[in-house]
Amino acid sequence: MAQNVATTPIKLSILLLLAMFVCSHSQSEGVLPQLQKTNMTIYFQDRFAGPNTTTVPITGIPGHLWTFGSFGTVFGIDSPITQGLEGSSEQIARGQGVHVTSALDGSATYVSISIVFMNKEFNGSTLEIQVSHHLQMAQNVATTPIKLSILLLLAMFVCSHSQSEGVLPQLQKTNMTIYFQDRFAGPNTTTVPITGIPGHLWTFGSFGTVFGIDSPITQGLEGSSEQIARGQGVHVTSALDGSATYVSISIVFMNKEFNGSTLEIQGANYLYVNVRELAVVGGTGQFRYARGFATFETAFLDMKAAYAVIRCNITIEHY
Ligand SMILES: *[C@@H]1O[C@H](CO)[C@@H](O)[C@H](O)[C@H]1NC(C)=O
Ligand SMILES: *[C@@H]1O[C@H](CO)[C@@H](O)[C@H](O)[C@H]1NC(C)=O
Ligand SMILES: *[C@@H]1O[C@H](CO)[C@@H](O)[C@H](O)[C@H]1NC(C)=O
Ligand SMILES: *[C@@H]1O[C@H](CO)[C@@H](O)[C@H](O)[C@H]1NC(C)=O
Ligand SMILES: *[C@@H]1O[C@H](CO)[C@@H](O)[C@H](O)[C@H]1NC(C)=O
Ligand SMILES: *[C@@H]1O[C@H](CO)[C@@H](O)[C@H](O)[C@H]1NC(C)=O
Ligand SMILES: *[C@@H]1O[C@H](CO)[C@@H](O)[C@H](O)[C@H]1NC(C)=O
């Protein structure tokens, strides 16, 4: 009896504390400030040569040229970002991160950068941009416009990002099942080691190895079924024991329904786990504001042919 009496108040206080926690928790949810809309147009000042170069090739496939047009080339970027088009206009931020040429034909780079603000208004705030960036249009024109289109495309991305907030429609749910057709050797290789720890083998099992990826993605399991997208980006072996890779890729759609839209996938890919779950961290086009997850499972594997088909189920909410 005495014990019951003693413990009851303790239980009660725990309950009360929990209740208070739940209350304050929901309270703070109740006063979440309104989402703010921000539109901005900014200009990346990119220099590819000379004393003030901003975009530097770091590594690439050994024996290949390390240029934008060469699959697997990794660039470090630190570009001034200005308020106006002119290089002399006020610098408000820097664009810092990496580009990786992520299309086998050199037509696209995978961009992963932070916009780090240093103007009075946003000092210290950042925006994170991750996307597959197609150069095709720019490549048709001369050098200066290429620089401009890169600037404009990136600026447009920031703009459209904030624009769509103005007219946010209902969240949509989309589920889809797609198949990555991965080849690790032979004439149609899709997954190429770019670099790794010097003196180590550059394989999936070797920590620090960086792979460039450009895999066809099909509607069905068969390699011959309709190609609806490409998976472009990088894998880095990220577990010391070689059991996991860090995946950062864009799914770039090219079918009629989603042509030009992308989904951005990021996460830890444990190679010996049957079903791997990675995050869908964003999207563009029809998948703006995408959030969700993707499961990856090996649906077919032919070691001799160095050929694997990965089934990917995507579950997202987006506008
Ligand atoms: C490089 O940057 C410095 C300092 O901003 C500037 O004085 C110089 O003119 C620049 N050089 C070129 C070739 O742009
Ligand atoms: C931005 O913040 C840094 C460090 O906090 C400070 O040194 C700098 O003066 C600030 N710049 C502006 C424009 O406020
Ligand atoms: C953002 O830009 C779009 C079009 O460019 C415009 O319709 C919208 O009103 C702008 N929103 C704000 C908050 O300025
Ligand atoms: C989509 O997938 C989720 C999780 O796998 C499931 O709960 C949901 O019912 C599915 N929705 C549709 C429309 O198939
Ligand atoms: C490589 O791709 C080409 C064109 O799609 C195809 O004709 C050829 O059979 C493929 N080769 C292999 C070994 O898969
Ligand atoms: C997708 O868009 C590209 C460029 O806008 C175009 O060339 C291509 O025909 C389109 N594909 C489909 C299936 O609509
Ligand atoms: C993925 O979806 C397919 C059906 O489209 C289903 O057979 C499979 O079990 C799903 N995989 C996972 C991991 O949910």
CSV table of C-alpha atoms and ligand atoms in Angstrom, one decimal:
chain,number,residue,atom,x,y,z
A,1,MET,CA,0.0,0.0,0.0
A,2,ALA,CA,2.7,2.4,1.1
A,3,GLN,CA,4.6,1.7,-2.1
A,4,ASN,CA,1.5,2.4,-4.2
A,5,VAL,CA,1.0,5.7,-2.5
A,6,ALA,CA,4.6,6.6,-3.1
A,7,THR,CA,4.7,5.7,-6.7
A,8,THR,CA,1.4,7.2,-7.8
A,9,PRO,CA,2.5,10.8,-7.5
A,10,ILE,CA,5.6,10.0,-9.4
A,11,LYS,CA,3.6,8.4,-12.3
A,12,LEU,CA,1.3,11.4,-12.2
A,13,SER,CA,4.1,13.9,-12.5
A,14,ILE,CA,5.6,12.0,-15.4
A,15,LEU,CA,2.2,12.0,-17.0
A,16,LEU,CA,1.8,15.7,-16.3
A,17,LEU,CA,5.3,16.4,-17.7
A,18,LEU,CA,4.4,14.3,-20.8
A,19,ALA,CA,1.1,16.2,-21.1
A,20,MET,CA,2.9,19.5,-20.8
A,21,PHE,CA,5.4,18.4,-23.4
A,22,VAL,CA,2.7,17.4,-25.8
A,23,CYS,CA,0.8,20.6,-25.1
A,24,SER,CA,3.8,22.9,-25.6
A,25,HIS,CA,4.7,20.8,-28.6
A,26,SER,CA,1.4,21.3,-30.3
A,27,GLN,CA,1.3,24.8,-29.1
A,28,SER,CA,4.4,25.7,-30.9
A,29,GLU,CA,3.0,23.9,-34.0
A,30,GLY,CA,-0.1,26.1,-33.5
A,31,VAL,CA,1.9,29.3,-33.9
A,32,LEU,CA,4.1,28.2,-36.8
A,33,PRO,CA,4.6,31.4,-38.8
A,34,GLN,CA,3.1,31.7,-42.2
A,35,LEU,CA,5.3,30.4,-45.1
A,36,GLN,CA,7.0,33.4,-46.7
A,37,LYS,CA,7.4,33.9,-50.4
A,38,THR,CA,10.6,35.1,-51.8
A,39,ASN,CA,11.4,35.9,-55.4
A,40,MET,CA,14.9,36.8,-56.4
A,41,THR,CA,17.0,37.0,-59.5
A,42,ILE,CA,20.7,36.7,-59.0
A,43,TYR,CA,23.7,36.3,-61.3
A,44,PHE,CA,26.5,33.8,-61.0
A,45,GLN,CA,29.8,35.2,-62.3
A,46,ASP,CA,31.6,32.1,-63.6
A,47,ARG,CA,35.1,32.2,-64.9
A,48,PHE,CA,36.6,29.1,-66.4
A,49,ALA,CA,40.2,30.3,-66.9
A,50,GLY,CA,42.6,33.1,-65.9
A,51,PRO,CA,43.7,34.5,-62.5
A,52,ASN,CA,40.1,34.6,-61.1
A,53,THR,CA,38.9,31.2,-62.2
A,54,THR,CA,35.8,30.1,-60.2
A,55,THR,CA,35.3,26.7,-61.7
A,56,VAL,CA,38.2,24.3,-61.4
A,57,PRO,CA,38.4,20.7,-62.7
A,58,ILE,CA,39.5,18.6,-59.7
A,59,THR,CA,39.5,15.1,-61.2
A,60,GLY,CA,38.0,13.0,-63.9
A,61,ILE,CA,38.4,9.6,-65.6
A,62,PRO,CA,42.1,9.0,-65.9
A,63,GLY,CA,43.4,9.4,-69.5
A,64,HIS,CA,40.3,11.5,-70.5
A,65,LEU,CA,40.3,15.3,-70.8
A,66,TRP,CA,38.8,17.0,-67.7
A,67,THR,CA,36.3,19.3,-69.4
A,68,PHE,CA,32.6,20.0,-69.0
A,69,GLY,CA,32.0,17.8,-72.0
A,70,SER,CA,33.8,14.8,-70.6
A,71,PHE,CA,31.7,12.3,-68.5
A,72,GLY,CA,32.8,12.0,-64.9
A,73,THR,CA,34.7,15.2,-64.6
A,74,VAL,CA,34.4,16.8,-61.1
A,75,PHE,CA,34.6,20.6,-60.8
A,76,GLY,CA,34.9,22.6,-57.6
A,77,ILE,CA,32.9,25.8,-57.8
A,78,ASP,CA,33.2,29.1,-55.8
A,79,SER,CA,31.6,31.8,-57.9
A,80,PRO,CA,30.7,35.3,-56.8
A,81,ILE,CA,27.0,36.0,-57.1
A,82,THR,CA,25.9,39.5,-57.9
A,83,GLN,CA,22.7,41.5,-57.7
A,84,GLY,CA,23.0,42.6,-61.3
A,85,LEU,CA,24.3,41.2,-64.6
A,86,GLU,CA,27.5,43.3,-64.5
A,87,GLY,CA,30.4,41.7,-62.7
A,88,SER,CA,30.9,45.1,-61.0
A,89,SER,CA,27.4,45.1,-59.4
A,90,GLU,CA,27.0,44.4,-55.7
A,91,GLN,CA,28.2,41.0,-54.7
A,92,ILE,CA,25.5,39.4,-52.5
A,93,ALA,CA,26.5,35.8,-52.2
A,94,ARG,CA,28.8,33.0,-53.3
A,95,GLY,CA,27.9,29.8,-55.1
A,96,GLN,CA,30.0,27.0,-53.6
A,97,GLY,CA,30.0,23.3,-54.3
A,98,VAL,CA,30.6,20.8,-57.0
A,99,HIS,CA,29.5,20.1,-60.6
A,100,VAL,CA,30.0,16.6,-62.1
A,101,THR,CA,29.5,15.9,-65.8
A,102,SER,CA,26.8,13.3,-65.4
A,103,ALA,CA,25.7,12.5,-69.0
A,104,LEU,CA,27.7,10.0,-70.9
A,105,ASP,CA,27.5,12.3,-73.9
A,106,GLY,CA,28.6,15.3,-71.9
A,107,SER,CA,25.3,17.1,-72.3
A,108,ALA,CA,24.5,17.6,-68.6
A,109,THR,CA,26.2,18.2,-65.3
A,110,TYR,CA,25.0,17.2,-61.9
A,111,VAL,CA,25.0,20.4,-59.7
A,112,SER,CA,25.2,20.3,-55.9
A,113,ILE,CA,25.9,23.8,-54.5
A,114,SER,CA,25.1,26.1,-51.7
A,115,ILE,CA,24.2,29.7,-52.3
A,116,VAL,CA,25.9,31.4,-49.3
A,117,PHE,CA,24.5,34.9,-48.7
A,118,MET,CA,26.7,37.7,-47.4
A,119,ASN,CA,24.6,40.7,-48.1
A,120,LYS,CA,23.0,42.6,-45.2
A,121,GLU,CA,19.5,41.2,-45.8
A,122,PHE,CA,20.4,37.4,-45.8
A,123,ASN,CA,23.9,37.4,-44.3
A,124,GLY,CA,24.9,33.9,-43.3
A,125,SER,CA,21.7,32.2,-44.7
A,126,THR,CA,22.1,29.6,-47.4
A,127,LEU,CA,20.0,28.0,-50.1
A,128,GLU,CA,20.8,24.4,-51.3
A,129,ILE,CA,20.5,23.6,-54.9
A,130,GLN,CA,20.8,20.1,-56.3
A,131,VAL,CA,19.7,19.4,-59.9
A,132,SER,CA,20.7,17.9,-63.2
A,133,HIS,CA,21.7,20.8,-65.4
A,134,HIS,CA,21.4,20.3,-69.1
A,135,LEU,CA,23.9,22.2,-71.2
A,136,GLN,CA,22.5,21.1,-74.6
A,137,MET,CA,20.8,24.5,-75.4
A,138,ALA,CA,23.9,26.5,-74.4
A,139,GLN,CA,26.3,24.3,-76.3
A,140,ASN,CA,24.7,25.4,-79.6
A,141,VAL,CA,25.8,28.9,-79.1
A,142,ALA,CA,29.1,30.7,-78.6
A,143,THR,CA,31.3,30.8,-75.4
A,144,THR,CA,30.0,34.0,-73.8
A,145,PRO,CA,26.3,33.0,-74.1
A,146,ILE,CA,27.2,29.7,-72.5
A,147,LYS,CA,28.4,31.5,-69.5
A,148,LEU,CA,25.2,33.6,-69.6
A,149,SER,CA,22.9,30.7,-70.0
A,150,ILE,CA,24.5,28.9,-67.1
A,151,LEU,CA,23.9,32.0,-65.0
A,152,LEU,CA,20.4,32.5,-66.2
A,153,LEU,CA,19.4,28.9,-65.9
A,154,LEU,CA,20.6,28.8,-62.3
A,155,ALA,CA,19.0,32.1,-61.6
A,156,MET,CA,15.8,30.9,-63.2
A,157,PHE,CA,15.9,27.8,-61.0
A,158,VAL,CA,16.0,30.0,-57.9
A,159,CYS,CA,13.2,32.2,-59.3
A,160,SER,CA,10.8,29.5,-60.4
A,161,HIS,CA,11.4,27.9,-57.0
A,162,SER,CA,10.0,30.9,-55.2
A,163,GLN,CA,7.5,31.8,-57.9
A,164,SER,CA,5.4,28.6,-57.5
A,165,GLU,CA,5.0,29.5,-53.8
A,166,GLY,CA,2.7,32.3,-54.8
A,167,VAL,CA,0.1,29.9,-56.2
A,168,LEU,CA,0.7,26.7,-54.2
A,169,PRO,CA,-2.0,24.3,-55.3
A,170,GLN,CA,-3.0,21.1,-53.3
A,171,LEU,CA,-0.3,18.6,-52.6
A,172,GLN,CA,-0.3,15.7,-55.0
A,173,LYS,CA,0.7,12.1,-54.2
A,174,THR,CA,2.5,10.2,-56.9
A,175,ASN,CA,3.7,6.5,-56.7
A,176,MET,CA,5.8,5.0,-59.5
A,177,THR,CA,7.9,2.0,-60.2
A,178,ILE,CA,10.8,2.3,-62.5
A,179,TYR,CA,13.9,0.3,-63.4
A,180,PHE,CA,17.6,1.4,-63.5
A,181,GLN,CA,19.5,-0.5,-66.1
A,182,ASP,CA,23.1,-0.6,-64.7
A,183,ARG,CA,26.1,-1.9,-66.6
A,184,PHE,CA,29.5,-2.0,-64.9
A,185,ALA,CA,31.7,-3.0,-67.8
A,186,GLY,CA,31.6,-3.4,-71.6
A,187,PRO,CA,30.7,-1.0,-74.4
A,188,ASN,CA,27.6,0.4,-72.7
A,189,THR,CA,29.0,0.9,-69.2
A,190,THR,CA,26.8,3.3,-67.2
A,191,THR,CA,28.8,3.3,-63.9
A,192,VAL,CA,32.4,4.5,-64.1
A,193,PRO,CA,35.0,4.9,-61.3
A,194,ILE,CA,36.4,8.4,-61.6
A,195,THR,CA,38.8,8.5,-58.7
A,196,GLY,CA,39.5,6.9,-55.4
A,197,ILE,CA,42.2,6.6,-52.7
A,198,PRO,CA,45.6,6.4,-54.5
A,199,GLY,CA,47.0,2.9,-54.4
A,200,HIS,CA,43.7,1.3,-53.6
A,201,LEU,CA,41.4,-0.5,-56.1
A,202,TRP,CA,38.7,1.8,-57.3
A,203,THR,CA,35.7,-0.6,-56.8
A,204,PHE,CA,32.4,-0.4,-55.1
A,205,GLY,CA,33.9,-2.2,-52.1
A,206,SER,CA,36.7,0.3,-51.6
A,207,PHE,CA,36.1,3.3,-49.3
A,208,GLY,CA,36.3,6.7,-51.0
A,209,THR,CA,35.8,5.6,-54.6
A,210,VAL,CA,33.8,8.0,-56.6
A,211,PHE,CA,31.6,6.7,-59.5
A,212,GLY,CA,30.0,8.8,-62.2
A,213,ILE,CA,26.5,7.3,-63.2
A,214,ASP,CA,24.4,7.8,-66.2
A,215,SER,CA,21.9,4.8,-66.4
A,216,PRO,CA,18.9,4.4,-68.6
A,217,ILE,CA,15.7,4.1,-66.6
A,218,THR,CA,12.9,2.0,-68.1
A,219,GLN,CA,9.2,1.5,-67.5
A,220,GLY,CA,9.6,-2.3,-67.2
A,221,LEU,CA,12.2,-4.8,-66.0
A,222,GLU,CA,13.4,-5.7,-69.5
A,223,GLY,CA,16.2,-3.6,-70.9
A,224,SER,CA,14.2,-3.4,-74.1
A,225,SER,CA,11.2,-1.8,-72.5
A,226,GLU,CA,10.4,1.9,-73.0
A,227,GLN,CA,13.1,4.2,-71.6
A,228,ILE,CA,11.4,7.0,-69.6
A,229,ALA,CA,14.3,8.7,-67.8
A,230,ARG,CA,18.0,8.6,-67.0
A,231,GLY,CA,19.6,8.4,-63.6
A,232,GLN,CA,22.5,10.8,-63.5
A,233,GLY,CA,24.9,11.7,-60.7
A,234,VAL,CA,27.5,10.2,-58.4
A,235,HIS,CA,28.0,7.3,-56.0
A,236,VAL,CA,30.8,7.5,-53.4
A,237,THR,CA,31.7,4.4,-51.3
A,238,SER,CA,31.0,5.8,-47.9
A,239,ALA,CA,31.3,2.9,-45.5
A,240,LEU,CA,34.9,2.1,-44.4
A,241,ASP,CA,34.1,-1.6,-44.8
A,242,GLY,CA,32.8,-1.0,-48.3
A,243,SER,CA,29.2,-2.0,-47.4
A,244,ALA,CA,27.5,1.3,-48.4
A,245,THR,CA,27.7,4.0,-51.0
A,246,TYR,CA,26.5,7.6,-50.7
A,247,VAL,CA,24.1,8.2,-53.6
A,248,SER,CA,23.3,11.6,-55.0
A,249,ILE,CA,21.5,11.5,-58.3
A,250,SER,CA,18.9,13.2,-60.4
A,251,ILE,CA,16.2,11.2,-62.2
A,252,VAL,CA,15.8,13.2,-65.4
A,253,PHE,CA,12.5,12.3,-67.1
A,254,MET,CA,12.2,12.2,-70.9
A,255,ASN,CA,8.9,10.4,-71.4
A,256,LYS,CA,5.9,12.3,-72.6
A,257,GLU,CA,4.2,12.6,-69.2
A,258,PHE,CA,7.1,14.1,-67.2
A,259,ASN,CA,9.5,15.3,-70.0
A,260,GLY,CA,12.1,17.6,-68.5
A,261,SER,CA,11.1,17.2,-64.9
A,262,THR,CA,13.5,15.8,-62.4
A,263,LEU,CA,13.6,14.1,-59.0
A,264,GLU,CA,16.6,14.4,-56.7
A,265,ILE,CA,17.6,11.4,-54.7
A,266,GLN,CA,20.1,11.3,-51.9
A,267,GLY,CA,21.0,8.8,-49.2
A,268,ALA,CA,23.0,5.9,-47.9
A,269,ASN,CA,22.8,2.8,-50.2
A,270,TYR,CA,23.6,-0.4,-48.2
A,271,LEU,CA,24.7,-2.8,-50.9
A,272,TYR,CA,23.9,-6.0,-49.1
A,273,VAL,CA,20.5,-5.0,-47.9
A,274,ASN,CA,17.6,-6.4,-50.0
A,275,VAL,CA,15.5,-3.2,-49.9
A,276,ARG,CA,17.4,0.1,-49.6
A,277,GLU,CA,15.4,3.2,-48.8
A,278,LEU,CA,16.7,6.6,-49.9
A,279,ALA,CA,15.3,10.1,-49.6
A,280,VAL,CA,13.6,12.1,-52.4
A,281,VAL,CA,14.9,15.5,-51.3
A,282,GLY,CA,13.5,17.6,-54.1
A,283,GLY,CA,12.3,18.0,-57.7
A,284,THR,CA,11.8,20.3,-60.6
A,285,GLY,CA,9.2,20.8,-63.2
A,286,GLN,CA,6.1,18.7,-62.4
A,287,PHE,CA,7.8,17.6,-59.2
A,288,ARG,CA,8.5,21.0,-57.6
A,289,TYR,CA,8.8,20.8,-53.8
A,290,ALA,CA,8.9,17.0,-54.0
A,291,ARG,CA,9.5,15.2,-50.7
A,292,GLY,CA,9.3,11.5,-50.0
A,293,PHE,CA,11.2,8.3,-50.3
A,294,ALA,CA,12.4,5.7,-52.8
A,295,THR,CA,13.1,2.0,-52.3
A,296,PHE,CA,15.8,0.3,-54.4
A,297,GLU,CA,15.9,-3.5,-54.8
A,298,THR,CA,18.0,-5.6,-57.1
A,299,ALA,CA,15.5,-7.2,-59.5
A,300,PHE,CA,18.0,-8.9,-61.8
A,301,LEU,CA,21.7,-9.5,-61.6
A,302,ASP,CA,24.0,-11.1,-64.1
A,303,MET,CA,27.5,-10.9,-62.6
A,304,LYS,CA,29.2,-12.4,-65.8
A,305,ALA,CA,27.6,-9.7,-68.0
A,306,ALA,CA,28.2,-7.0,-65.3
A,307,TYR,CA,24.6,-6.1,-65.7
A,308,ALA,CA,22.0,-5.3,-62.9
A,309,VAL,CA,18.4,-4.1,-63.0
A,310,ILE,CA,17.4,-2.2,-59.9
A,311,ARG,CA,13.7,-1.8,-59.2
A,312,CYS,CA,12.9,1.7,-57.7
A,313,ASN,CA,9.6,2.4,-56.1
A,314,ILE,CA,9.1,6.1,-55.6
A,315,THR,CA,6.5,7.6,-53.1
A,316,ILE,CA,6.3,11.4,-53.1
A,317,GLU,CA,4.2,14.4,-52.3
A,318,HIS,CA,4.7,17.4,-54.5
A,319,TYR,CA,2.8,20.4,-56.0
B,1,LIG,C1,40.9,39.4,-60.7
B,1,LIG,O1,40.3,39.9,-59.5
B,1,LIG,C2,41.0,41.1,-59.0
B,1,LIG,C3,40.4,41.5,-57.7
B,1,LIG,O2,39.0,41.4,-57.7
B,1,LIG,C4,40.9,42.2,-60.1
B,1,LIG,O3,41.6,43.4,-59.6
B,1,LIG,C5,41.5,41.8,-61.4
B,1,LIG,O4,41.2,42.8,-62.4
B,1,LIG,C6,40.8,40.5,-61.8
B,1,LIG,N1,41.4,40.0,-63.0
B,1,LIG,C7,40.7,39.6,-64.1
B,1,LIG,C8,41.5,39.1,-65.3
B,1,LIG,O5,39.5,39.5,-64.1
B,2,LIG,C1,28.0,39.2,-42.2
B,2,LIG,O1,28.4,38.5,-41.1
B,2,LIG,C2,29.8,38.4,-40.9
B,2,LIG,C3,30.1,37.5,-39.7
B,2,LIG,O2,29.0,37.4,-38.8
B,2,LIG,C4,30.3,39.9,-40.6
B,2,LIG,O3,31.7,39.8,-40.4
B,2,LIG,C5,29.9,40.7,-41.8
B,2,LIG,O4,30.3,42.1,-41.5
B,2,LIG,C6,28.4,40.7,-42.1
B,2,LIG,N1,28.2,41.4,-43.3
B,2,LIG,C7,27.2,42.2,-43.5
B,2,LIG,C8,27.0,42.9,-44.9
B,2,LIG,O5,26.4,42.5,-42.6
B,3,LIG,C1,7.1,36.4,-57.7
B,3,LIG,O1,7.2,36.5,-59.1
B,3,LIG,C2,6.0,36.1,-59.8
B,3,LIG,C3,6.2,36.2,-61.3
B,3,LIG,O2,7.5,36.5,-61.6
B,3,LIG,C4,4.8,37.1,-59.4
B,3,LIG,O3,3.6,36.6,-60.0
B,3,LIG,C5,4.7,37.0,-57.9
B,3,LIG,O4,3.7,38.0,-57.5
B,3,LIG,C6,6.0,37.3,-57.2
B,3,LIG,N1,5.8,37.2,-55.8
B,3,LIG,C7,6.3,38.0,-54.9
B,3,LIG,C8,6.1,37.7,-53.5
B,3,LIG,O5,7.0,39.0,-55.2
B,4,LIG,C1,1.5,4.9,-52.6
B,4,LIG,O1,2.4,4.2,-51.8
B,4,LIG,C2,2.2,4.3,-50.4
B,4,LIG,C3,3.3,3.7,-49.7
B,4,LIG,O2,3.9,2.6,-50.3
B,4,LIG,C4,0.8,3.7,-50.1
B,4,LIG,O3,0.6,3.8,-48.7
B,4,LIG,C5,-0.3,4.4,-50.9
B,4,LIG,O4,-1.5,3.8,-50.7
B,4,LIG,C6,0.1,4.4,-52.4
B,4,LIG,N1,-0.9,5.2,-53.1
B,4,LIG,C7,-1.4,4.9,-54.3
B,4,LIG,C8,-2.3,5.9,-54.9
B,4,LIG,O5,-1.1,3.9,-54.9
B,5,LIG,C1,25.2,-1.4,-76.6
B,5,LIG,O1,24.2,-0.5,-77.0
B,5,LIG,C2,23.9,-0.5,-78.4
B,5,LIG,C3,23.0,0.6,-78.8
B,5,LIG,O2,21.9,0.7,-77.8
B,5,LIG,C4,23.4,-1.9,-78.7
B,5,LIG,O3,23.2,-2.0,-80.1
B,5,LIG,C5,24.4,-3.0,-78.3
B,5,LIG,O4,23.8,-4.3,-78.4
B,5,LIG,C6,24.8,-2.8,-76.8
B,5,LIG,N1,25.8,-3.7,-76.4
B,5,LIG,C7,25.8,-4.4,-75.3
B,5,LIG,C8,27.0,-5.4,-75.1
B,5,LIG,O5,24.9,-4.4,-74.5
B,6,LIG,C1,11.1,16.2,-74.5
B,6,LIG,O1,11.6,17.5,-74.6
B,6,LIG,C2,12.6,17.6,-75.6
B,6,LIG,C3,13.2,19.0,-75.5
B,6,LIG,O2,12.2,19.9,-75.1
B,6,LIG,C4,12.1,17.3,-77.0
B,6,LIG,O3,13.1,17.3,-77.9
B,6,LIG,C5,11.6,15.8,-77.0
B,6,LIG,O4,11.0,15.5,-78.2
B,6,LIG,C6,10.5,15.7,-75.8
B,6,LIG,N1,10.2,14.2,-75.7
B,6,LIG,C7,8.9,13.8,-75.6
B,6,LIG,C8,8.7,12.3,-75.4
B,6,LIG,O5,8.0,14.6,-75.5
B,7,LIG,C1,7.7,-2.1,-55.5
B,7,LIG,O1,6.5,-2.1,-56.3
B,7,LIG,C2,6.3,-3.4,-56.8
B,7,LIG,C3,5.0,-3.2,-57.6
B,7,LIG,O2,5.1,-2.2,-58.5
B,7,LIG,C4,6.1,-4.4,-55.7
B,7,LIG,O3,5.9,-5.7,-56.3
B,7,LIG,C5,7.3,-4.5,-54.9
B,7,LIG,O4,7.1,-5.3,-53.8
B,7,LIG,C6,7.6,-3.1,-54.3
B,7,LIG,N1,8.8,-3.1,-53.6
B,7,LIG,C7,8.9,-2.5,-52.4
B,7,LIG,C8,10.3,-2.6,-51.7
B,7,LIG,O5,8.0,-1.9,-51.8
